[in-house]
Every structure is written in C-alpha cells, then in structure tokens.
Amino acid sequence: MAEKGVLYMIPCPISDQTEVYDVVPEANRRVIDSLDYFIVENVRSARRFLSKAQIARKIDDLEFVELNEHTVAGKAVETMIKPLLAGRSAGVISEAGVPGVADPGALVVEACHRKGIRVVPLVGPSSILLAMMASGLNGQSFAFNGYLPVKPPERGKAIKALERRAHVERQSQIFIEAPYRNVKLMEQMLQVCAAESMLTVACDITSPEEFIVTRSVAQWRKGELPDIAKRPTIFIIG
C-alpha cells in the first residue's frame, strides 16, 4: 500500500501590496516547490500568489481544486483527498493569510485527520494574531468570533454580549466585518459600548497603509472615525 501524502497549510500575504518573502519565511519555498497539487479558496488568487512566490514549476503544470464557502463537506472533500491517500502531497492556500483559520480550508484538514493523513502548518501571517499582538489587550485569553449579525438590533446585542465577556471573563473579543460595513459597525460600537471599554482597530495589516490603534471608547468618541471604509479590518474589544 502506498505511503500517504502530506497536507501542507501554506500561508500567503494578507495584502496584495506586500512581497511574498517579506511576510512568509523563505523556507516555505522548498515545500511549495515540491508540490504539484493545490487545494485553494480561489484559483486565480492562488496562481497569482504562486507566481509572485517564484516557484520552480510552471504554473500551468500544477493542478488546482477549489474549496470555498460554497463547498459542502462530504463527497466533494473526500474526492479532494484521494490523491493524498494514494501518496501525493498537497498544499492548501487561502485567499489571504493563513488557511484553515476563519477559512473553508478547515474542511479538508478535518477529512485528512479522519483518514490518518499528516497535516503540517507552515509559518506565515495571520491577521487575527497580528492584531492581537499589537493591541495591548489581554493576550492570555482571547476569542475569535468571526462576523457579527448584519441587522443593527441583533448586531447591537452581539456587541454588548462580547463586551460583557471581555469585562467579566477578562477575555479579549476579536471579530471582523465585511469591509463595506466597517463604518456602520464602528459607529454602533461607539453608541452601545461603555466609555471605559477598550477597542482596537487594526486595518490593512502588513500593508504600507497599516493602521493599528487601541483606545478607550470614550477616546474614540472624541475624535474622527478612522478611515476604514472598504478596508480589511480586525476589531477587538477588551
């Protein structure tokens, strides 16, 4: 029976303005160069990343399958890992940052664990952890909550619930929003949160326009809102 392949979790830059090896270790290139099969969130962006990474193989000689928010766990994912069961290794690439975290790549990782396939995470930029590192808030206990509800009443309740957890459990609460809704979310947080609550806004992480600032809600209310419209942003309440 053939030895099983390995699933490599391959980080890529968060910002399109960042050179690959400014934020990804050069050592990752050896792994990428060894692969000809990639499970990716988006084929176009994955091909662009591999081209910028200056991989040894021709891009057109590589095989890509898409694993995104439309993929249903089950037969499709099982088909993706068949090559690994036969001894071929694969790389998982997210749209940006690290795969498998706030990313559909977790589906194929779960399937590999069930089949006894080794999963190897490579080092690279995670906007969630980078925001936490630069926040000054409690890094001993924190939770990533993904997206909050879209409708203002439900979103307001969710913000208050996270604020309570931050205060009662002393746990930093991390969350994100679709970039075009950032401003509405920020405005609502300043309306419903207590003046003493701390709020980190981390925008365009690793790009030349990076903006990471932690202030109390009272301090945020006194000044102009940061320019976060349509820009990838992480929020943390502490």
PDB file of C-alpha atoms in Angstrom:
ATOM      1  CA  MET A   1       0.000   0.000   0.000  1.00  0.00           C
ATOM      2  CA  ALA A   2       1.353   3.440  -0.952  1.00  0.00           C
ATOM      3  CA  GLU A   3       2.503   5.740   1.826  1.00  0.00           C
ATOM      4  CA  LYS A   4       0.048   8.600   2.325  1.00  0.00           C
ATOM      5  CA  GLY A   5       0.901  12.097   1.196  1.00  0.00           C
ATOM      6  CA  VAL A   6       1.099  15.147   3.449  1.00  0.00           C
ATOM      7  CA  LEU A   7      -1.284  18.122   3.564  1.00  0.00           C
ATOM      8  CA  TYR A   8       0.654  21.376   3.903  1.00  0.00           C
ATOM      9  CA  MET A   9      -1.120  24.515   5.136  1.00  0.00           C
ATOM     10  CA  ILE A  10       0.543  27.294   3.115  1.00  0.00           C
ATOM     11  CA  PRO A  11       0.160  30.928   4.257  1.00  0.00           C
ATOM     12  CA  CYS A  12       0.206  33.761   1.745  1.00  0.00           C
ATOM     13  CA  PRO A  13       0.433  37.555   2.161  1.00  0.00           C
ATOM     14  CA  ILE A  14      -2.574  39.371   3.612  1.00  0.00           C
ATOM     15  CA  SER A  15      -2.001  42.449   1.455  1.00  0.00           C
ATOM     16  CA  ASP A  16      -1.534  42.483  -2.329  1.00  0.00           C
ATOM     17  CA  GLN A  17       0.991  45.274  -1.804  1.00  0.00           C
ATOM     18  CA  THR A  18       3.332  43.002   0.172  1.00  0.00           C
ATOM     19  CA  GLU A  19       6.113  40.952  -1.379  1.00  0.00           C
ATOM     20  CA  VAL A  20       5.723  37.244  -0.562  1.00  0.00           C
ATOM     21  CA  TYR A  21       9.010  36.730   1.258  1.00  0.00           C
ATOM     22  CA  ASP A  22       8.662  39.932   3.267  1.00  0.00           C
ATOM     23  CA  VAL A  23       5.961  38.178   5.327  1.00  0.00           C
ATOM     24  CA  VAL A  24       6.408  34.457   4.551  1.00  0.00           C
ATOM     25  CA  PRO A  25       9.597  32.555   5.512  1.00  0.00           C
ATOM     26  CA  GLU A  26      11.883  31.718   2.585  1.00  0.00           C
ATOM     27  CA  ALA A  27      11.941  28.137   3.906  1.00  0.00           C
ATOM     28  CA  ASN A  28       8.327  27.713   2.768  1.00  0.00           C
ATOM     29  CA  ARG A  29       9.545  27.869  -0.839  1.00  0.00           C
ATOM     30  CA  ARG A  30      11.111  24.390  -0.557  1.00  0.00           C
ATOM     31  CA  VAL A  31       7.746  22.906   0.402  1.00  0.00           C
ATOM     32  CA  ILE A  32       5.827  24.815  -2.272  1.00  0.00           C
ATOM     33  CA  ASP A  33       8.353  23.789  -4.942  1.00  0.00           C
ATOM     34  CA  SER A  34       7.824  20.111  -4.050  1.00  0.00           C
ATOM     35  CA  LEU A  35       4.067  20.216  -4.729  1.00  0.00           C
ATOM     36  CA  ASP A  36       2.034  19.989  -7.908  1.00  0.00           C
ATOM     37  CA  TYR A  37      -1.427  19.711  -6.329  1.00  0.00           C
ATOM     38  CA  PHE A  38      -3.139  22.590  -4.523  1.00  0.00           C
ATOM     39  CA  ILE A  39      -6.486  22.889  -2.730  1.00  0.00           C
ATOM     40  CA  VAL A  40      -7.341  26.577  -2.815  1.00  0.00           C
ATOM     41  CA  GLU A  41     -10.050  29.066  -1.905  1.00  0.00           C
ATOM     42  CA  ASN A  42      -9.712  30.836  -5.257  1.00  0.00           C
ATOM     43  CA  VAL A  43      -7.716  29.551  -8.232  1.00  0.00           C
ATOM     44  CA  ARG A  44      -6.911  32.984  -9.688  1.00  0.00           C
ATOM     45  CA  SER A  45      -5.519  34.411  -6.455  1.00  0.00           C
ATOM     46  CA  ALA A  46      -3.648  31.147  -5.715  1.00  0.00           C
ATOM     47  CA  ARG A  47      -1.984  31.200  -9.156  1.00  0.00           C
ATOM     48  CA  ARG A  48      -1.064  34.872  -8.620  1.00  0.00           C
ATOM     49  CA  PHE A  49       0.459  34.073  -5.201  1.00  0.00           C
ATOM     50  CA  LEU A  50       2.493  31.127  -6.540  1.00  0.00           C
ATOM     51  CA  SER A  51       3.737  33.253  -9.432  1.00  0.00           C
ATOM     52  CA  LYS A  52       4.847  36.020  -7.045  1.00  0.00           C
ATOM     53  CA  ALA A  53       6.478  33.314  -4.875  1.00  0.00           C
ATOM     54  CA  GLN A  54       8.600  32.416  -7.919  1.00  0.00           C
ATOM     55  CA  ILE A  55       8.007  28.683  -7.613  1.00  0.00           C
ATOM     56  CA  ALA A  56      10.207  26.286  -9.549  1.00  0.00           C
ATOM     57  CA  ARG A  57       7.417  24.612 -11.548  1.00  0.00           C
ATOM     58  CA  LYS A  58       5.384  26.156 -14.330  1.00  0.00           C
ATOM     59  CA  ILE A  59       2.004  27.351 -13.048  1.00  0.00           C
ATOM     60  CA  ASP A  60       0.218  25.655 -15.958  1.00  0.00           C
ATOM     61  CA  ASP A  61       1.676  22.278 -14.916  1.00  0.00           C
ATOM     62  CA  LEU A  62       0.003  22.468 -11.497  1.00  0.00           C
ATOM     63  CA  GLU A  63      -3.382  21.024 -10.555  1.00  0.00           C
ATOM     64  CA  PHE A  64      -5.853  23.164  -8.593  1.00  0.00           C
ATOM     65  CA  VAL A  65      -9.189  22.340  -6.960  1.00  0.00           C
ATOM     66  CA  GLU A  66     -11.343  24.974  -5.254  1.00  0.00           C
ATOM     67  CA  LEU A  67     -12.510  24.666  -1.666  1.00  0.00           C
ATOM     68  CA  ASN A  68     -14.566  27.700  -0.677  1.00  0.00           C
ATOM     69  CA  GLU A  69     -17.699  28.781   1.208  1.00  0.00           C
ATOM     70  CA  HIS A  70     -19.844  27.005  -1.379  1.00  0.00           C
ATOM     71  CA  THR A  71     -18.179  23.628  -0.816  1.00  0.00           C
ATOM     72  CA  VAL A  72     -20.287  21.186   1.200  1.00  0.00           C
ATOM     73  CA  ALA A  73     -18.478  18.765   3.494  1.00  0.00           C
ATOM     74  CA  GLY A  74     -18.812  15.221   2.207  1.00  0.00           C
ATOM     75  CA  LYS A  75     -18.203  13.693  -1.203  1.00  0.00           C
ATOM     76  CA  ALA A  76     -16.509  16.758  -2.739  1.00  0.00           C
ATOM     77  CA  VAL A  77     -13.967  16.983   0.079  1.00  0.00           C
ATOM     78  CA  GLU A  78     -13.404  13.204   0.095  1.00  0.00           C
ATOM     79  CA  THR A  79     -12.583  13.434  -3.628  1.00  0.00           C
ATOM     80  CA  MET A  80     -10.040  16.182  -2.914  1.00  0.00           C
ATOM     81  CA  ILE A  81      -8.036  13.990  -0.542  1.00  0.00           C
ATOM     82  CA  LYS A  82      -7.988  10.851  -2.716  1.00  0.00           C
ATOM     83  CA  PRO A  83      -4.618  11.833  -4.228  1.00  0.00           C
ATOM     84  CA  LEU A  84      -3.160  12.126  -0.717  1.00  0.00           C
ATOM     85  CA  LEU A  85      -4.385   8.637   0.164  1.00  0.00           C
ATOM     86  CA  ALA A  86      -2.512   7.461  -2.933  1.00  0.00           C
ATOM     87  CA  GLY A  87       0.735   9.119  -1.803  1.00  0.00           C
ATOM     88  CA  ARG A  88       0.572  12.558  -3.433  1.00  0.00           C
ATOM     89  CA  SER A  89       1.100  15.585  -1.186  1.00  0.00           C
ATOM     90  CA  ALA A  90      -0.961  18.780  -1.440  1.00  0.00           C
ATOM     91  CA  GLY A  91      -0.922  22.393  -0.332  1.00  0.00           C
ATOM     92  CA  VAL A  92      -3.885  24.376   0.986  1.00  0.00           C
ATOM     93  CA  ILE A  93      -3.918  28.091   0.113  1.00  0.00           C
ATOM     94  CA  SER A  94      -6.394  30.657   1.445  1.00  0.00           C
ATOM     95  CA  GLU A  95      -7.480  33.864  -0.271  1.00  0.00           C
ATOM     96  CA  ALA A  96      -5.201  35.746   2.164  1.00  0.00           C
ATOM     97  CA  GLY A  97      -3.215  34.928   5.288  1.00  0.00           C
ATOM     98  CA  VAL A  98      -3.244  31.508   6.905  1.00  0.00           C
ATOM     99  CA  PRO A  99      -5.526  28.720   5.647  1.00  0.00           C
ATOM    100  CA  GLY A 100      -7.861  26.845   7.972  1.00  0.00           C
ATOM    101  CA  VAL A 101      -8.469  29.805  10.326  1.00  0.00           C
ATOM    102  CA  ALA A 102     -11.670  31.715   9.508  1.00  0.00           C
ATOM    103  CA  ASP A 103     -11.284  29.868   6.230  1.00  0.00           C
ATOM    104  CA  PRO A 104     -13.002  26.918   4.492  1.00  0.00           C
ATOM    105  CA  GLY A 105      -9.696  25.025   4.310  1.00  0.00           C
ATOM    106  CA  ALA A 106     -10.597  23.533   7.697  1.00  0.00           C
ATOM    107  CA  LEU A 107     -12.960  21.126   5.879  1.00  0.00           C
ATOM    108  CA  VAL A 108     -10.148  19.322   4.087  1.00  0.00           C
ATOM    109  CA  VAL A 109      -7.984  19.315   7.235  1.00  0.00           C
ATOM    110  CA  GLU A 110     -10.770  17.598   9.180  1.00  0.00           C
ATOM    111  CA  ALA A 111     -11.107  14.984   6.418  1.00  0.00           C
ATOM    112  CA  CYS A 112      -7.346  14.332   6.471  1.00  0.00           C
ATOM    113  CA  HIS A 113      -7.347  13.754  10.225  1.00  0.00           C
ATOM    114  CA  ARG A 114     -10.154  11.214   9.826  1.00  0.00           C
ATOM    115  CA  LYS A 115      -8.114   9.344   7.195  1.00  0.00           C
ATOM    116  CA  GLY A 116      -4.830   9.439   9.108  1.00  0.00           C
ATOM    117  CA  ILE A 117      -3.170  11.900   6.712  1.00  0.00           C
ATOM    118  CA  ARG A 118      -0.483  14.083   8.269  1.00  0.00           C
ATOM    119  CA  VAL A 119      -1.241  17.831   8.332  1.00  0.00           C
ATOM    120  CA  VAL A 120       1.678  20.277   8.510  1.00  0.00           C
ATOM    121  CA  PRO A 121       1.065  24.008   9.167  1.00  0.00           C
ATOM    122  CA  LEU A 122       3.684  26.395   7.762  1.00  0.00           C
ATOM    123  CA  VAL A 123       4.584  29.726   9.337  1.00  0.00           C
ATOM    124  CA  GLY A 124       3.011  32.879   7.920  1.00  0.00           C
ATOM    125  CA  PRO A 125       0.908  35.972   8.634  1.00  0.00           C
ATOM    126  CA  SER A 126      -2.415  35.691  10.487  1.00  0.00           C
ATOM    127  CA  SER A 127      -4.315  38.980  10.673  1.00  0.00           C
ATOM    128  CA  ILE A 128      -6.098  37.735  13.810  1.00  0.00           C
ATOM    129  CA  LEU A 129      -2.895  37.032  15.743  1.00  0.00           C
ATOM    130  CA  LEU A 130      -1.049  40.076  14.378  1.00  0.00           C
ATOM    131  CA  ALA A 131      -3.907  42.331  15.529  1.00  0.00           C
ATOM    132  CA  MET A 132      -3.902  40.647  18.942  1.00  0.00           C
ATOM    133  CA  MET A 133      -0.121  41.032  19.242  1.00  0.00           C
ATOM    134  CA  ALA A 134      -0.284  44.764  18.520  1.00  0.00           C
ATOM    135  CA  SER A 135      -3.410  45.525  20.584  1.00  0.00           C
ATOM    136  CA  GLY A 136      -2.048  45.683  24.120  1.00  0.00           C
ATOM    137  CA  LEU A 137      -5.188  43.863  25.258  1.00  0.00           C
ATOM    138  CA  ASN A 138      -5.245  40.546  27.136  1.00  0.00           C
ATOM    139  CA  GLY A 139      -3.262  38.045  25.067  1.00  0.00           C
ATOM    140  CA  GLN A 140      -3.560  35.336  27.746  1.00  0.00           C
ATOM    141  CA  SER A 141      -7.244  34.777  26.998  1.00  0.00           C
ATOM    142  CA  PHE A 142      -8.912  35.770  23.741  1.00  0.00           C
ATOM    143  CA  ALA A 143     -11.621  34.527  21.382  1.00  0.00           C
ATOM    144  CA  PHE A 144     -12.192  34.982  17.678  1.00  0.00           C
ATOM    145  CA  ASN A 145     -15.914  35.418  16.958  1.00  0.00           C
ATOM    146  CA  GLY A 146     -15.968  35.798  13.181  1.00  0.00           C
ATOM    147  CA  TYR A 147     -18.714  38.008  11.757  1.00  0.00           C
ATOM    148  CA  LEU A 148     -21.405  39.692  13.844  1.00  0.00           C
ATOM    149  CA  PRO A 149     -25.073  39.824  12.731  1.00  0.00           C
ATOM    150  CA  VAL A 150     -25.807  42.255   9.897  1.00  0.00           C
ATOM    151  CA  LYS A 151     -29.073  43.801  11.183  1.00  0.00           C
ATOM    152  CA  PRO A 152     -28.434  46.645  13.689  1.00  0.00           C
ATOM    153  CA  PRO A 153     -30.672  45.353  16.554  1.00  0.00           C
ATOM    154  CA  GLU A 154     -29.080  41.884  16.542  1.00  0.00           C
ATOM    155  CA  ARG A 155     -25.629  43.348  15.968  1.00  0.00           C
ATOM    156  CA  GLY A 156     -26.071  45.682  18.946  1.00  0.00           C
ATOM    157  CA  LYS A 157     -26.986  42.747  21.180  1.00  0.00           C
ATOM    158  CA  ALA A 158     -23.949  40.801  19.943  1.00  0.00           C
ATOM    159  CA  ILE A 159     -21.626  43.744  20.640  1.00  0.00           C
ATOM    160  CA  LYS A 160     -22.984  44.093  24.185  1.00  0.00           C
ATOM    161  CA  ALA A 161     -22.608  40.337  24.764  1.00  0.00           C
ATOM    162  CA  LEU A 162     -18.975  40.424  23.645  1.00  0.00           C
ATOM    163  CA  GLU A 163     -18.330  43.477  25.804  1.00  0.00           C
ATOM    164  CA  ARG A 164     -19.744  41.649  28.841  1.00  0.00           C
ATOM    165  CA  ARG A 165     -17.491  38.661  28.168  1.00  0.00           C
ATOM    166  CA  ALA A 166     -14.496  40.965  27.809  1.00  0.00           C
ATOM    167  CA  HIS A 167     -15.224  42.529  31.208  1.00  0.00           C
ATOM    168  CA  VAL A 168     -16.476  39.511  33.190  1.00  0.00           C
ATOM    169  CA  GLU A 169     -14.052  36.911  31.830  1.00  0.00           C
ATOM    170  CA  ARG A 170     -11.222  39.350  31.096  1.00  0.00           C
ATOM    171  CA  GLN A 171     -11.092  37.807  27.620  1.00  0.00           C
ATOM    172  CA  SER A 172     -10.266  39.880  24.548  1.00  0.00           C
ATOM    173  CA  GLN A 173     -13.046  39.535  21.951  1.00  0.00           C
ATOM    174  CA  ILE A 174     -11.903  39.568  18.317  1.00  0.00           C
ATOM    175  CA  PHE A 175     -14.259  39.901  15.344  1.00  0.00           C
ATOM    176  CA  ILE A 176     -14.452  41.067  11.739  1.00  0.00           C
ATOM    177  CA  GLU A 177     -16.902  42.595   9.298  1.00  0.00           C
ATOM    178  CA  ALA A 178     -17.316  42.794   5.535  1.00  0.00           C
ATOM    179  CA  PRO A 179     -15.140  45.842   4.675  1.00  0.00           C
ATOM    180  CA  TYR A 180     -18.027  47.849   3.232  1.00  0.00           C
ATOM    181  CA  ARG A 181     -19.870  47.574   6.585  1.00  0.00           C
ATOM    182  CA  ASN A 182     -16.888  48.566   8.763  1.00  0.00           C
ATOM    183  CA  VAL A 183     -18.017  52.139   9.343  1.00  0.00           C
ATOM    184  CA  LYS A 184     -21.572  51.158  10.398  1.00  0.00           C
ATOM    185  CA  LEU A 185     -20.136  48.600  12.829  1.00  0.00           C
ATOM    186  CA  MET A 186     -17.687  51.112  14.302  1.00  0.00           C
ATOM    187  CA  GLU A 187     -20.426  53.724  14.719  1.00  0.00           C
ATOM    188  CA  GLN A 188     -22.678  51.243  16.508  1.00  0.00           C
ATOM    189  CA  MET A 189     -19.880  50.096  18.829  1.00  0.00           C
ATOM    190  CA  LEU A 190     -19.282  53.686  19.897  1.00  0.00           C
ATOM    191  CA  GLN A 191     -23.011  54.049  20.575  1.00  0.00           C
ATOM    192  CA  VAL A 192     -23.593  50.908  22.639  1.00  0.00           C
ATOM    193  CA  CYS A 193     -20.271  50.197  24.395  1.00  0.00           C
ATOM    194  CA  ALA A 194     -19.330  51.602  27.790  1.00  0.00           C
ATOM    195  CA  ALA A 195     -16.961  54.569  27.779  1.00  0.00           C
ATOM    196  CA  GLU A 196     -14.270  52.623  29.659  1.00  0.00           C
ATOM    197  CA  SER A 197     -14.238  49.639  27.300  1.00  0.00           C
ATOM    198  CA  MET A 198     -11.092  49.327  25.210  1.00  0.00           C
ATOM    199  CA  LEU A 199     -11.355  48.985  21.444  1.00  0.00           C
ATOM    200  CA  THR A 200      -8.616  48.038  18.990  1.00  0.00           C
ATOM    201  CA  VAL A 201      -8.999  48.817  15.284  1.00  0.00           C
ATOM    202  CA  ALA A 202      -6.433  47.005  13.109  1.00  0.00           C
ATOM    203  CA  CYS A 203      -6.717  47.843   9.424  1.00  0.00           C
ATOM    204  CA  ASP A 204      -4.725  46.770   6.321  1.00  0.00           C
ATOM    205  CA  ILE A 205      -2.360  44.688   8.432  1.00  0.00           C
ATOM    206  CA  THR A 206       1.167  44.258   6.910  1.00  0.00           C
ATOM    207  CA  SER A 207       0.439  46.762   4.109  1.00  0.00           C
ATOM    208  CA  PRO A 208       2.158  50.166   3.797  1.00  0.00           C
ATOM    209  CA  GLU A 209      -1.155  51.738   4.954  1.00  0.00           C
ATOM    210  CA  GLU A 210      -1.339  49.593   8.104  1.00  0.00           C
ATOM    211  CA  PHE A 211      -3.304  51.237  10.943  1.00  0.00           C
ATOM    212  CA  ILE A 212      -3.429  49.609  14.405  1.00  0.00           C
ATOM    213  CA  VAL A 213      -4.696  51.726  17.317  1.00  0.00           C
ATOM    214  CA  THR A 214      -6.149  50.855  20.741  1.00  0.00           C
ATOM    215  CA  ARG A 215      -8.162  53.476  22.626  1.00  0.00           C
ATOM    216  CA  SER A 216     -10.982  53.568  25.118  1.00  0.00           C
ATOM    217  CA  VAL A 217     -14.454  54.012  23.653  1.00  0.00           C
ATOM    218  CA  ALA A 218     -14.528  57.450  25.301  1.00  0.00           C
ATOM    219  CA  GLN A 219     -11.333  58.416  23.445  1.00  0.00           C
ATOM    220  CA  TRP A 220     -12.633  57.085  20.116  1.00  0.00           C
ATOM    221  CA  ARG A 221     -15.824  59.131  20.556  1.00  0.00           C
ATOM    222  CA  LYS A 222     -13.829  62.380  20.907  1.00  0.00           C
ATOM    223  CA  GLY A 223     -12.076  62.165  17.554  1.00  0.00           C
ATOM    224  CA  GLU A 224     -12.872  61.447  13.935  1.00  0.00           C
ATOM    225  CA  LEU A 225     -13.521  57.873  12.914  1.00  0.00           C
ATOM    226  CA  PRO A 226     -10.507  56.197  11.299  1.00  0.00           C
ATOM    227  CA  ASP A 227     -10.668  55.707   7.528  1.00  0.00           C
ATOM    228  CA  ILE A 228     -11.656  52.019   7.499  1.00  0.00           C
ATOM    229  CA  ALA A 229     -14.319  52.048   4.774  1.00  0.00           C
ATOM    230  CA  LYS A 230     -13.846  49.107   2.394  1.00  0.00           C
ATOM    231  CA  ARG A 231     -10.513  48.153   4.046  1.00  0.00           C
ATOM    232  CA  PRO A 232      -9.904  44.721   5.686  1.00  0.00           C
ATOM    233  CA  THR A 233     -10.156  45.361   9.429  1.00  0.00           C
ATOM    234  CA  ILE A 234      -9.935  43.400  12.680  1.00  0.00           C
ATOM    235  CA  PHE A 235     -11.791  44.695  15.765  1.00  0.00           C
ATOM    236  CA  ILE A 236     -11.004  43.741  19.377  1.00  0.00           C
ATOM    237  CA  ILE A 237     -12.984  44.664  22.491  1.00  0.00           C
ATOM    238  CA  GLY A 238     -11.111  44.437  25.785  1.00  0.00           C
TER     239      GLY A 238
END
